[in-house]
Each structure stands twice: as C-alpha cells, then as structure tokens.
GROMACS .gro file of N, CA and C in nm:
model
  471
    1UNK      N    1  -5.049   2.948  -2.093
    1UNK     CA    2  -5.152   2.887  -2.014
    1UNK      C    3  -5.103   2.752  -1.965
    2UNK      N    4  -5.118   2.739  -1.815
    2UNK     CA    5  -5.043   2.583  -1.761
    2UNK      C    6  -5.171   2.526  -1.741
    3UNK      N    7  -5.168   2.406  -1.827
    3UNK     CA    8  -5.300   2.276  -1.798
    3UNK      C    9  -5.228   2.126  -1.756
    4UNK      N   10  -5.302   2.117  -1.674
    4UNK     CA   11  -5.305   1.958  -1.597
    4UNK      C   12  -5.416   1.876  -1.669
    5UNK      N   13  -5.354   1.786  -1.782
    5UNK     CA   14  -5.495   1.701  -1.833
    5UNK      C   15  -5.440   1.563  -1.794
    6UNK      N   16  -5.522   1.513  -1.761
    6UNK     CA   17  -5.542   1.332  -1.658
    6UNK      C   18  -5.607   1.263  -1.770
    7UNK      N   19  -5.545   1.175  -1.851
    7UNK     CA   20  -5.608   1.126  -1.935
    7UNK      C   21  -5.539   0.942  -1.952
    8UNK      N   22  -5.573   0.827  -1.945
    8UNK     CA   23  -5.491   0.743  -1.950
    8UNK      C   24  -5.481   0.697  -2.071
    9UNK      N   25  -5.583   0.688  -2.185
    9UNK     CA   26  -5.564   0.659  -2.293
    9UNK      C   27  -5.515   0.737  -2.391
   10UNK      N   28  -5.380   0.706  -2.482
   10UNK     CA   29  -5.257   0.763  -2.499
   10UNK      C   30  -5.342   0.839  -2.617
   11UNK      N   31  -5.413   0.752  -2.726
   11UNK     CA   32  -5.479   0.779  -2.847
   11UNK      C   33  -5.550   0.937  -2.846
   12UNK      N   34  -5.596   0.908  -2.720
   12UNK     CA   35  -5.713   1.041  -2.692
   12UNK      C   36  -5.639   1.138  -2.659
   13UNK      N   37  -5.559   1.126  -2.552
   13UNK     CA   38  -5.485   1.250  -2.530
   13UNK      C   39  -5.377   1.330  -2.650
   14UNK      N   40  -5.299   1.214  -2.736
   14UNK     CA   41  -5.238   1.270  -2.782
   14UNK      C   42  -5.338   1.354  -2.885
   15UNK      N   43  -5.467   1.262  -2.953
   15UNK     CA   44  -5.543   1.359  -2.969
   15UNK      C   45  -5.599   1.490  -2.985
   16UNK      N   46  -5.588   1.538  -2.815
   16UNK     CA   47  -5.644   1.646  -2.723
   16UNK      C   48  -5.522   1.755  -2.744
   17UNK      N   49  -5.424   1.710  -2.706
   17UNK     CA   50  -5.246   1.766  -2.738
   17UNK      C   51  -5.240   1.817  -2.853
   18UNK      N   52  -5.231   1.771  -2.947
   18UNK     CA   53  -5.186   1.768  -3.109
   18UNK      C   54  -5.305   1.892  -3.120
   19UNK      N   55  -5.385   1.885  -3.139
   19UNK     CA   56  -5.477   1.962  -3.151
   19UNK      C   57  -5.523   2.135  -3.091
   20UNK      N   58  -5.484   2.058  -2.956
   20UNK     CA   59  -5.472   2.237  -2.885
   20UNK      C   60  -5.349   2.291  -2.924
   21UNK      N   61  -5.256   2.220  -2.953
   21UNK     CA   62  -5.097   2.292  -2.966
   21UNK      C   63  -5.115   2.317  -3.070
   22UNK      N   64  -5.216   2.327  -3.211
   22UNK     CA   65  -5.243   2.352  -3.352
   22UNK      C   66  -5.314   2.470  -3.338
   23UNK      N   67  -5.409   2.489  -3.257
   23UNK     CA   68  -5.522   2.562  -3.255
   23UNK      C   69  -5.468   2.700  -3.137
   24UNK      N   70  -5.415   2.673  -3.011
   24UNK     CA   71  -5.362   2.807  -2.956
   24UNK      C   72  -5.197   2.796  -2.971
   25UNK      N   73  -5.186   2.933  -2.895
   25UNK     CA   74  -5.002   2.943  -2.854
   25UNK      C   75  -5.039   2.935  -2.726
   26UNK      N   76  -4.892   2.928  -2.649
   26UNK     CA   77  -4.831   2.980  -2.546
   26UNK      C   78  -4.880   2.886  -2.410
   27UNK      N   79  -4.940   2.750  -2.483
   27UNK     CA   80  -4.970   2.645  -2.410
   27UNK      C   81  -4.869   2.559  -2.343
   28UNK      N   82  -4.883   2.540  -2.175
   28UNK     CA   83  -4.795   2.420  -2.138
   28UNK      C   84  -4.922   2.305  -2.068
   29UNK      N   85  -4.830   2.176  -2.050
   29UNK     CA   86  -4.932   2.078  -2.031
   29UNK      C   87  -4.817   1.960  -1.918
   30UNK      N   88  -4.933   1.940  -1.811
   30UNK     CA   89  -4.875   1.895  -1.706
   30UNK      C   90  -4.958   1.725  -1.780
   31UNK      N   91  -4.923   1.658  -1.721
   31UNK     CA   92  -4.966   1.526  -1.772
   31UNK      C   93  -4.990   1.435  -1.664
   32UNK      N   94  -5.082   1.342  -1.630
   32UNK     CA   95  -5.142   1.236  -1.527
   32UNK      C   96  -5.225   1.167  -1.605
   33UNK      N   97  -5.193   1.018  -1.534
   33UNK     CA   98  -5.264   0.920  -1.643
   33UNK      C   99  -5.343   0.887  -1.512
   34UNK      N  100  -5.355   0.921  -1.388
   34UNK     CA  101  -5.403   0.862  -1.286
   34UNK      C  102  -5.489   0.920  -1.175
   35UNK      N  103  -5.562   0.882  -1.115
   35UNK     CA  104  -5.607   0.947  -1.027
   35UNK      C  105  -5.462   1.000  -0.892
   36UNK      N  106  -5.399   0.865  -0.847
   36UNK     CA  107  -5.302   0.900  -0.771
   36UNK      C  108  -5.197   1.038  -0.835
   37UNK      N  109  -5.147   1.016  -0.959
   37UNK     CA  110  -5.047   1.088  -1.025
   37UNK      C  111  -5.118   1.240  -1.039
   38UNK      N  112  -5.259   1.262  -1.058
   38UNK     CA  113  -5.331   1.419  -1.075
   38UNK      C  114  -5.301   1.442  -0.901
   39UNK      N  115  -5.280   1.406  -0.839
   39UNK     CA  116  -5.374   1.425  -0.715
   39UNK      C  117  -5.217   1.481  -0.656
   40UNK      N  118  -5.093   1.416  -0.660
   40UNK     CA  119  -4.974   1.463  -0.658
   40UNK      C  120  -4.909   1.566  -0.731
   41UNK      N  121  -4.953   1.588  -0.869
   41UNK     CA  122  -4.958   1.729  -0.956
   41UNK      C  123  -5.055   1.823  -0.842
   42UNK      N  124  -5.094   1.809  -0.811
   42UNK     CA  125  -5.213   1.887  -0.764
   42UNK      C  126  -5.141   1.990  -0.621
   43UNK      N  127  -5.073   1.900  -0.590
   43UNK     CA  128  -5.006   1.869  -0.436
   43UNK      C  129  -4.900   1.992  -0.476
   44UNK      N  130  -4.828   1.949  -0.600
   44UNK     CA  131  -4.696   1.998  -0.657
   44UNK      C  132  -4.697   2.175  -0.731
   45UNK      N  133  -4.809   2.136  -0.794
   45UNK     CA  134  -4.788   2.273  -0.915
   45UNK      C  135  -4.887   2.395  -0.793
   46UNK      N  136  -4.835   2.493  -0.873
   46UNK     CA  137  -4.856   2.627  -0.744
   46UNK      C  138  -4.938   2.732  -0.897
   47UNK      N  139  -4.940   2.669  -1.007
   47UNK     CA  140  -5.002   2.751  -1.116
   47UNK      C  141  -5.054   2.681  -1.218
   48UNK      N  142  -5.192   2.669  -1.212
   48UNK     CA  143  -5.252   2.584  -1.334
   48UNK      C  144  -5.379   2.679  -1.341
   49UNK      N  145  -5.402   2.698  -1.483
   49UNK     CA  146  -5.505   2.795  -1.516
   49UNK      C  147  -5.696   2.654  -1.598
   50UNK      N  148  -5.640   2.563  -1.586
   50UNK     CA  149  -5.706   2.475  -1.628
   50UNK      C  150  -5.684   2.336  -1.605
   51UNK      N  151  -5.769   2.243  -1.562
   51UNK     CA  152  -5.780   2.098  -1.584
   51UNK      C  153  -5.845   2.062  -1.707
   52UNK      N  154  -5.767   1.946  -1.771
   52UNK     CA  155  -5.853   1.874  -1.880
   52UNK      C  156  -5.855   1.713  -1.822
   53UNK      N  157  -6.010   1.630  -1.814
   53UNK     CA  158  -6.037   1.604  -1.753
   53UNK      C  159  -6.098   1.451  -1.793
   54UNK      N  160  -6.034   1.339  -1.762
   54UNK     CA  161  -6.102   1.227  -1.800
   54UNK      C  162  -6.201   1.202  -1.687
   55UNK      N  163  -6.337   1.141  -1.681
   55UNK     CA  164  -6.400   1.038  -1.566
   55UNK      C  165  -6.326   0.960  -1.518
   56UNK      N  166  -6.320   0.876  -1.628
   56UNK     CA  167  -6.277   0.689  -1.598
   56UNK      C  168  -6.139   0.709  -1.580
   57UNK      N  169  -6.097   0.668  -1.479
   57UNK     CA  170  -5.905   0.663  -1.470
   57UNK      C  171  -5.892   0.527  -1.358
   58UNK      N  172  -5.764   0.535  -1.380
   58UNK     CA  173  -5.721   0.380  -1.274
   58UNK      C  174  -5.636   0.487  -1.139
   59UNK      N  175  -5.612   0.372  -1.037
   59UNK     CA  176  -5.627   0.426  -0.935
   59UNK      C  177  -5.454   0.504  -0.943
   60UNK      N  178  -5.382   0.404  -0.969
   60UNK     CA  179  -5.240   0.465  -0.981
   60UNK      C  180  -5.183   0.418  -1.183
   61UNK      N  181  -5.068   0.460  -1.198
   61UNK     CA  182  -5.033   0.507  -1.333
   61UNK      C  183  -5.008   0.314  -1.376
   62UNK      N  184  -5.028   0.327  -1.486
   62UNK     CA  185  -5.010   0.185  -1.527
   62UNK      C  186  -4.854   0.166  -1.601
   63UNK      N  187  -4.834   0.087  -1.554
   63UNK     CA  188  -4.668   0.057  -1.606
   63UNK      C  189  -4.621  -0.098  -1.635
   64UNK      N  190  -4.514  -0.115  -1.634
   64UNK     CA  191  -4.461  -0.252  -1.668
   64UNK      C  192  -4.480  -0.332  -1.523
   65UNK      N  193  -4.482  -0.291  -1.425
   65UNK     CA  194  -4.443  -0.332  -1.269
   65UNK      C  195  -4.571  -0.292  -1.192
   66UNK      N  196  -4.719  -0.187  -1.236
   66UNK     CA  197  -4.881  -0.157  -1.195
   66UNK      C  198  -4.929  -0.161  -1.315
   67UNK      N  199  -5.035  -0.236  -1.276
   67UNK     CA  200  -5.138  -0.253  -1.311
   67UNK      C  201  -5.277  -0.184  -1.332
   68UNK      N  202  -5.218  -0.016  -1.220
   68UNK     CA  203  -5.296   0.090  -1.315
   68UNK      C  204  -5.390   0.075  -1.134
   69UNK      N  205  -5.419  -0.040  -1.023
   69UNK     CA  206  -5.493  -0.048  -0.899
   69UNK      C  207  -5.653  -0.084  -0.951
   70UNK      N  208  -5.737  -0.034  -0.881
   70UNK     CA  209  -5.892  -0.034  -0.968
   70UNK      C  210  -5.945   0.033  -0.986
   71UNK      N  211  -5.983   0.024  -1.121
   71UNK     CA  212  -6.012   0.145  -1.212
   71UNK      C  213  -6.166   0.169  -1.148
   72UNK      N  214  -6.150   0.325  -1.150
   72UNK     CA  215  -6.275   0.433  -1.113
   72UNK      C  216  -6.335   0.485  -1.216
   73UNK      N  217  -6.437   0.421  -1.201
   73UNK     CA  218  -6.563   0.500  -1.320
   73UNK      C  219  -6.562   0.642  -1.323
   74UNK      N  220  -6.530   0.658  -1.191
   74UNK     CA  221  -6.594   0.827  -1.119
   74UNK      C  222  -6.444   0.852  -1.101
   75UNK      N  223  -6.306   0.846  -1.127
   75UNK     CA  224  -6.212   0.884  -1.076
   75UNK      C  225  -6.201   1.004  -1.066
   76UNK      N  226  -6.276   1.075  -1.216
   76UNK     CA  227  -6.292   1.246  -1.206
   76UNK      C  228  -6.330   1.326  -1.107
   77UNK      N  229  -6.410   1.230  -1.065
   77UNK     CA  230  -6.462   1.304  -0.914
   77UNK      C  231  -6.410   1.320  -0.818
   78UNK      N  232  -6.305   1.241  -0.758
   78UNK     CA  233  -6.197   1.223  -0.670
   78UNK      C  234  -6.123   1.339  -0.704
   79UNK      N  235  -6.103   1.364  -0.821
   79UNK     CA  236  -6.009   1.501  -0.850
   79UNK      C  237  -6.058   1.592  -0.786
   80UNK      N  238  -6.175   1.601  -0.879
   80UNK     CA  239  -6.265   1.744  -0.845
   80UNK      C  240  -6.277   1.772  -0.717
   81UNK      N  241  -6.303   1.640  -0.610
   81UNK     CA  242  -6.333   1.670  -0.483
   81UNK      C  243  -6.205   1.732  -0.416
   82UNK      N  244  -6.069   1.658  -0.452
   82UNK     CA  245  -5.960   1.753  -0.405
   82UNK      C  246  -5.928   1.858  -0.414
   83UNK      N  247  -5.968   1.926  -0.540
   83UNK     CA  248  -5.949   2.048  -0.613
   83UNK      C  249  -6.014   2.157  -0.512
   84UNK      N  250  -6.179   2.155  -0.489
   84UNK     CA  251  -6.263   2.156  -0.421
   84UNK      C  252  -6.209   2.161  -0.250
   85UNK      N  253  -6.116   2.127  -0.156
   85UNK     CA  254  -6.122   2.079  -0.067
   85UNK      C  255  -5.986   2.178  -0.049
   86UNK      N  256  -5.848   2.171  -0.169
   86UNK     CA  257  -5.742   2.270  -0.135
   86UNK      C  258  -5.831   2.388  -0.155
   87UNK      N  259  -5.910   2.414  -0.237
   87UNK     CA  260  -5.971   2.596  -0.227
   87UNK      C  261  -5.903   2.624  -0.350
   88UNK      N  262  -5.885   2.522  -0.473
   88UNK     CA  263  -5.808   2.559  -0.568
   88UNK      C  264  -5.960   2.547  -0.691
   89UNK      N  265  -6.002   2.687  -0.708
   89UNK     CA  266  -6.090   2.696  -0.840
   89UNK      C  267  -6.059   2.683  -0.943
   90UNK      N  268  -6.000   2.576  -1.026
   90UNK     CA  269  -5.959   2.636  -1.137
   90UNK      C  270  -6.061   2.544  -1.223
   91UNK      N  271  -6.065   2.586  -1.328
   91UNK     CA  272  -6.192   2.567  -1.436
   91UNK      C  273  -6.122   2.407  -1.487
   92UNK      N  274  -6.223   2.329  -1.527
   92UNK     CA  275  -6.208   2.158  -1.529
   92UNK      C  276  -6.309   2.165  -1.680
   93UNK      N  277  -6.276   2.080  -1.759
   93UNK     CA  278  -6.343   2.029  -1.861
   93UNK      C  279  -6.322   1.907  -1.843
   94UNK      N  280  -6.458   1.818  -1.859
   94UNK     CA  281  -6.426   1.694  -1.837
   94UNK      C  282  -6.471   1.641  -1.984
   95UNK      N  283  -6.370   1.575  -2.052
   95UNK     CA  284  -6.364   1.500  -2.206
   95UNK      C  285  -6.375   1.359  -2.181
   96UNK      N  286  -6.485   1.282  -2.173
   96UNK     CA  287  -6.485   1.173  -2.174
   96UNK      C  288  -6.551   1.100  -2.306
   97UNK      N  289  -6.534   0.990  -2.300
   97UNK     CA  290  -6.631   0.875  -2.471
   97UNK      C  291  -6.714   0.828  -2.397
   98UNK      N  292  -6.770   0.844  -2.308
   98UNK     CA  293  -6.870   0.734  -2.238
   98UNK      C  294  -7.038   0.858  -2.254
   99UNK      N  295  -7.156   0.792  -2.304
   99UNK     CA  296  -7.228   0.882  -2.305
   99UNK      C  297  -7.298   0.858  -2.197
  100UNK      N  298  -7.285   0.751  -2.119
  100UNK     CA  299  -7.326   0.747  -2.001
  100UNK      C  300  -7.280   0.674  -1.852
  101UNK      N  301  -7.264   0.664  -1.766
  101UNK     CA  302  -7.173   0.632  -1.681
  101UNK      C  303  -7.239   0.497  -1.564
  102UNK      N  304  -7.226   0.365  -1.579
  102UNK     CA  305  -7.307   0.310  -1.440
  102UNK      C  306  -7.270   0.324  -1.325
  103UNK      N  307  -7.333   0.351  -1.287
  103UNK     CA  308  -7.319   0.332  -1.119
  103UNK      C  309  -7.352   0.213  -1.059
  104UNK      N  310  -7.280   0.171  -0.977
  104UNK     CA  311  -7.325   0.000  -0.919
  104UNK      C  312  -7.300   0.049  -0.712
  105UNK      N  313  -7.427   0.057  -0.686
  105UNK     CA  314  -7.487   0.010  -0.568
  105UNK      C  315  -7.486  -0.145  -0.512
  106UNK      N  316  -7.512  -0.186  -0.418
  106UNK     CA  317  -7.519  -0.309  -0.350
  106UNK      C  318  -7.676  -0.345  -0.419
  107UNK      N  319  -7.751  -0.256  -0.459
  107UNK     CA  320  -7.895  -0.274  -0.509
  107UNK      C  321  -7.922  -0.307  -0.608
  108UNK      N  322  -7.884  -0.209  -0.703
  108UNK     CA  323  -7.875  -0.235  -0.881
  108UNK      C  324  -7.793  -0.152  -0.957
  109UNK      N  325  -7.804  -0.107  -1.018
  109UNK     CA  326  -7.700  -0.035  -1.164
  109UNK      C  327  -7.830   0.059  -1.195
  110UNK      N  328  -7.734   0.158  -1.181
  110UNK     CA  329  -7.835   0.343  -1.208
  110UNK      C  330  -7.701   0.402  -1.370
  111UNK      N  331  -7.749   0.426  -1.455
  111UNK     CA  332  -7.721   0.504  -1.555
  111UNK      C  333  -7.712   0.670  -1.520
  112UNK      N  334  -7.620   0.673  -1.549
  112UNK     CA  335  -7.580   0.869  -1.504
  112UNK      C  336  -7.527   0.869  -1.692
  113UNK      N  337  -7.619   0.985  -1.711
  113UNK     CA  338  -7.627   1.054  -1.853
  113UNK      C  339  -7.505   1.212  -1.820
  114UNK      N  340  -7.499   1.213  -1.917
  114UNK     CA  341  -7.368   1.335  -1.898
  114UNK      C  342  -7.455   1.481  -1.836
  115UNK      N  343  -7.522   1.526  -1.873
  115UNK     CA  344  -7.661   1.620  -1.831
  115UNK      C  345  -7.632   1.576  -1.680
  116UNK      N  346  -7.644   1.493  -1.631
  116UNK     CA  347  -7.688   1.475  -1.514
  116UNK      C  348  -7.537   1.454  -1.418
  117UNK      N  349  -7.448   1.427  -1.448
  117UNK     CA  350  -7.330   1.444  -1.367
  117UNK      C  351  -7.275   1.538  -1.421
  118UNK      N  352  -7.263   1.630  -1.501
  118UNK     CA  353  -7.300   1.764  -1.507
  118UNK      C  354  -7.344   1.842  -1.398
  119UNK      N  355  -7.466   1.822  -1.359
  119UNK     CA  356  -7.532   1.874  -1.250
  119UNK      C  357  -7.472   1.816  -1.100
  120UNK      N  358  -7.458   1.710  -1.097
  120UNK     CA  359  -7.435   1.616  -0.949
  120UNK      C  360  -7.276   1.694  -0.984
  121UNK      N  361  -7.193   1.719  -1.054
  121UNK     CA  362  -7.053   1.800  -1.045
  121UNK      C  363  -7.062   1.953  -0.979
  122UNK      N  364  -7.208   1.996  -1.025
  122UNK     CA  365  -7.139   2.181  -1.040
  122UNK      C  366  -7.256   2.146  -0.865
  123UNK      N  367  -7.287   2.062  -0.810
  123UNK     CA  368  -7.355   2.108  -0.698
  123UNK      C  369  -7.203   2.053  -0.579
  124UNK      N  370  -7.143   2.038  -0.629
  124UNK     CA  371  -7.040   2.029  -0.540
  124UNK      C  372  -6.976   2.193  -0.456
  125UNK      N  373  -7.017   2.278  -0.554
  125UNK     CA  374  -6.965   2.412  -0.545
  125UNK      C  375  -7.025   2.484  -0.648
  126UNK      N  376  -7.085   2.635  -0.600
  126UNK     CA  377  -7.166   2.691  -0.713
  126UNK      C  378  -7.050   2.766  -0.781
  127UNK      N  379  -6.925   2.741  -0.739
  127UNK     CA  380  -6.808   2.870  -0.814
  127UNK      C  381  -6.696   2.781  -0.876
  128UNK      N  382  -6.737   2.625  -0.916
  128UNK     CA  383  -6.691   2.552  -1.018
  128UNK      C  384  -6.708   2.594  -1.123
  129UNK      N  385  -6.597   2.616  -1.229
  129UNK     CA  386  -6.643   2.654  -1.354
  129UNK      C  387  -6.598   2.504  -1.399
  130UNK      N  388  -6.695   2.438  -1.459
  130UNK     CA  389  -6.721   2.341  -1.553
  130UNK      C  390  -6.784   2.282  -1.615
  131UNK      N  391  -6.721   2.209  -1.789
  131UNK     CA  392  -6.819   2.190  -1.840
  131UNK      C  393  -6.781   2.058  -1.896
  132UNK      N  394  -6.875   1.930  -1.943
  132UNK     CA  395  -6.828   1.830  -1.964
  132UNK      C  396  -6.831   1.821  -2.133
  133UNK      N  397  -6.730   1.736  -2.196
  133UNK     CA  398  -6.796   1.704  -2.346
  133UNK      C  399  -6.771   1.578  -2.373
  134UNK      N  400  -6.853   1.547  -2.517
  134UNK     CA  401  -6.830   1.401  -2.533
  134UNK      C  402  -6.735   1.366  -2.633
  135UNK      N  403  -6.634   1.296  -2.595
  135UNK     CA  404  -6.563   1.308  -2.709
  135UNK      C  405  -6.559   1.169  -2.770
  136UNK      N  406  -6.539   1.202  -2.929
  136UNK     CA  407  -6.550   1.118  -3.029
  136UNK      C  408  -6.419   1.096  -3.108
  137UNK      N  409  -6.349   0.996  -3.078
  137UNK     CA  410  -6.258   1.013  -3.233
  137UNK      C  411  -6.261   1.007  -3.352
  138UNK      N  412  -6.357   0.960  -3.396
  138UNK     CA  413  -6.433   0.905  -3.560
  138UNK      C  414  -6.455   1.042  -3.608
  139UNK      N  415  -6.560   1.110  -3.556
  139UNK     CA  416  -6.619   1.248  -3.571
  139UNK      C  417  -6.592   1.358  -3.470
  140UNK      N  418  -6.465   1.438  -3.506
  140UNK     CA  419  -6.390   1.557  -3.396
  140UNK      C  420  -6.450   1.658  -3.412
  141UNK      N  421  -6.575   1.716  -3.505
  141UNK     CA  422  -6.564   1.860  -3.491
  141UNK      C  423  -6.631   1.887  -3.383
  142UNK      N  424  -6.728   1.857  -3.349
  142UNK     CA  425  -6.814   1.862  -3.222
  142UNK      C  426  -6.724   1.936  -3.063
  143UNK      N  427  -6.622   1.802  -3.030
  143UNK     CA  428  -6.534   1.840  -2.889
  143UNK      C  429  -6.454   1.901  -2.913
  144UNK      N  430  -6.391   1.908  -3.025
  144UNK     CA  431  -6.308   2.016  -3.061
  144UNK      C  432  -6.351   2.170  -3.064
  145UNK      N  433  -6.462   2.214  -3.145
  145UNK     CA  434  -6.495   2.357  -3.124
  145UNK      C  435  -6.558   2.391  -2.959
  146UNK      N  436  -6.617   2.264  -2.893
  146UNK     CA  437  -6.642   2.310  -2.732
  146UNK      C  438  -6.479   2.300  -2.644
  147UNK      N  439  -6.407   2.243  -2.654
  147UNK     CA  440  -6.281   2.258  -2.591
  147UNK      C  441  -6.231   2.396  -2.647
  148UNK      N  442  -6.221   2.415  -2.736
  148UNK     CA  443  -6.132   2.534  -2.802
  148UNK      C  444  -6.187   2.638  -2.708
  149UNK      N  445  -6.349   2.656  -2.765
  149UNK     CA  446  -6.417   2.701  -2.686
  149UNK      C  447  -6.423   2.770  -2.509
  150UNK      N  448  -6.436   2.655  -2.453
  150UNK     CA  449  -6.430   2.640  -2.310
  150UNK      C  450  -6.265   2.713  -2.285
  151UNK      N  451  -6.144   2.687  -2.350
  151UNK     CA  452  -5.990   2.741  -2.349
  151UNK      C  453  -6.008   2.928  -2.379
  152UNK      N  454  -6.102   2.923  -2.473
  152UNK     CA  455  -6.049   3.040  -2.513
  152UNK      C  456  -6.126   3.166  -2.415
  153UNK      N  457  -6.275   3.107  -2.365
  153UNK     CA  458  -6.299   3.198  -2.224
  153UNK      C  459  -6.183   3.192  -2.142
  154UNK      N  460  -6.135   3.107  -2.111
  154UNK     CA  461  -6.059   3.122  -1.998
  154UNK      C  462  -5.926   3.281  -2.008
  155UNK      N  463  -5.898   3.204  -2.084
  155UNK     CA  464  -5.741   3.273  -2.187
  155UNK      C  465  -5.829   3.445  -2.206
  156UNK      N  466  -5.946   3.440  -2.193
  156UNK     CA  467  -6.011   3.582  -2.222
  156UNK      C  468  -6.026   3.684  -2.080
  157UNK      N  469  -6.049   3.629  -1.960
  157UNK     CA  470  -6.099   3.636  -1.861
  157UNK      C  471  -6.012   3.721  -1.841
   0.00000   0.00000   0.00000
C-alpha cells in the first residue's frame, strides 16, 4: 500500500510510522512536511492508495535556510482541494491534535469543531472518502484503532 502522509511535526509522525509499520505489512510511505512539498508529491507519484493527513502545515518545508512561509491552519484543505481538482480520489484521513480549528475573518474568530470540518470537507465532493481523527500522544488507543481502522477498509476494498 503507497501512502503520502504530510505531517510537519517529527514526534507525531514518527509516531503514525512506527506504529502502522507494527500493525500492517507491505506498507510504503511517501513523506511531506508541507503544503508546497504534498502538492509536488501529488504532481509526481502516479500511485497512492491513501493520504495521511495533517490540517495545520506551513506553506513550504522548514529547513536551516525556510522558515517553513506562513503557516496554514487549513493547509489540509489546500491539499484536498488539489486532490479534488486532478480527479485523483484517493481516501485522506486527516490526524490532527487540535480539537478545534479558528478561523479569523476581517470580522471575528469562528471556532470549527472537527464534526463540522468534517462536513465543510466531504461537501467538497460526495465521492471523497474521508475521515478525520483526533490525535493524542499521552493517550493512543483511541487514533490508533480508527487509523488502523480507516487502513484496513481500504487494503479490503
């Protein structure tokens, strides 16, 4: 199974890694810490059976010489919308720690609950398969049995 997971924080992903490579076989894993860097995987790979999926990402990869550009609350969405736009369906889990997301208008600050960009995601396209979870590092069993989960429909299909 080839997965593209976009994740910038190293802790979490290796996390996410360590864990699926424990739990299935026959896993490969494309890697983007960025919105720019997914969006060029995207461009590149001709076979991915899954996205794993942060929100929050910076605009390009952070290094000794970037600074990572400005970071997107919603960067996930930028994906999705590309994904969406080549005609490329492939099923997205989005693993984020945030249980809720602000939004900042010129007006005020609106709270988006996961339930609800959830919904504002799958109306992008009714033949998105995706599902979001919350992930915790303190307490793993939770995102762990819904990722496994969400992998092992796929891998079934």
């Amino acid at each position: 199974m080839n997965i593209l997971i976009v994740e910038d924080e190293l802790s979490k992903k290796n996390n996410i890694l360590n864990y699926l490579n424990n739990e299935l076989d026959n896993l490969y894993f494309h890697e983007a810490m960025s919105v720019k860097s997914a969006k060029n995987l995207l461009s590149s790979l001709s076979e991915l059976d899954c996205i794993i999926l942060d929100m929050s990402l910076p605009t390009f990869d952070i290094s000794e010489d970037e600074d990572g550009g400005r970071p997107q609350g919603f960067g996930g969405k930028e994906i999705i919308r590309t994904l969406l736009r080549k005609r490329m369906l492939i099923p997205v889990v989005v693993v984020t720690a945030y249980e809720v997301f602000v939004t900042n208008n010129n007006l005020s600050d609106r709270e988006v609950t996961l339930d609800e960009l959830k919904i504002e995601l799958k109306a992008y396209s009714e033949n998105l398969d995706l599902e979001i979870i919350k992930y915790d590092a303190v307490s793993d069993f939770e995102w762990k049995l819904k990722l496994l989960s969400f992998l092992q429909k796929i891998i079934n299909k």
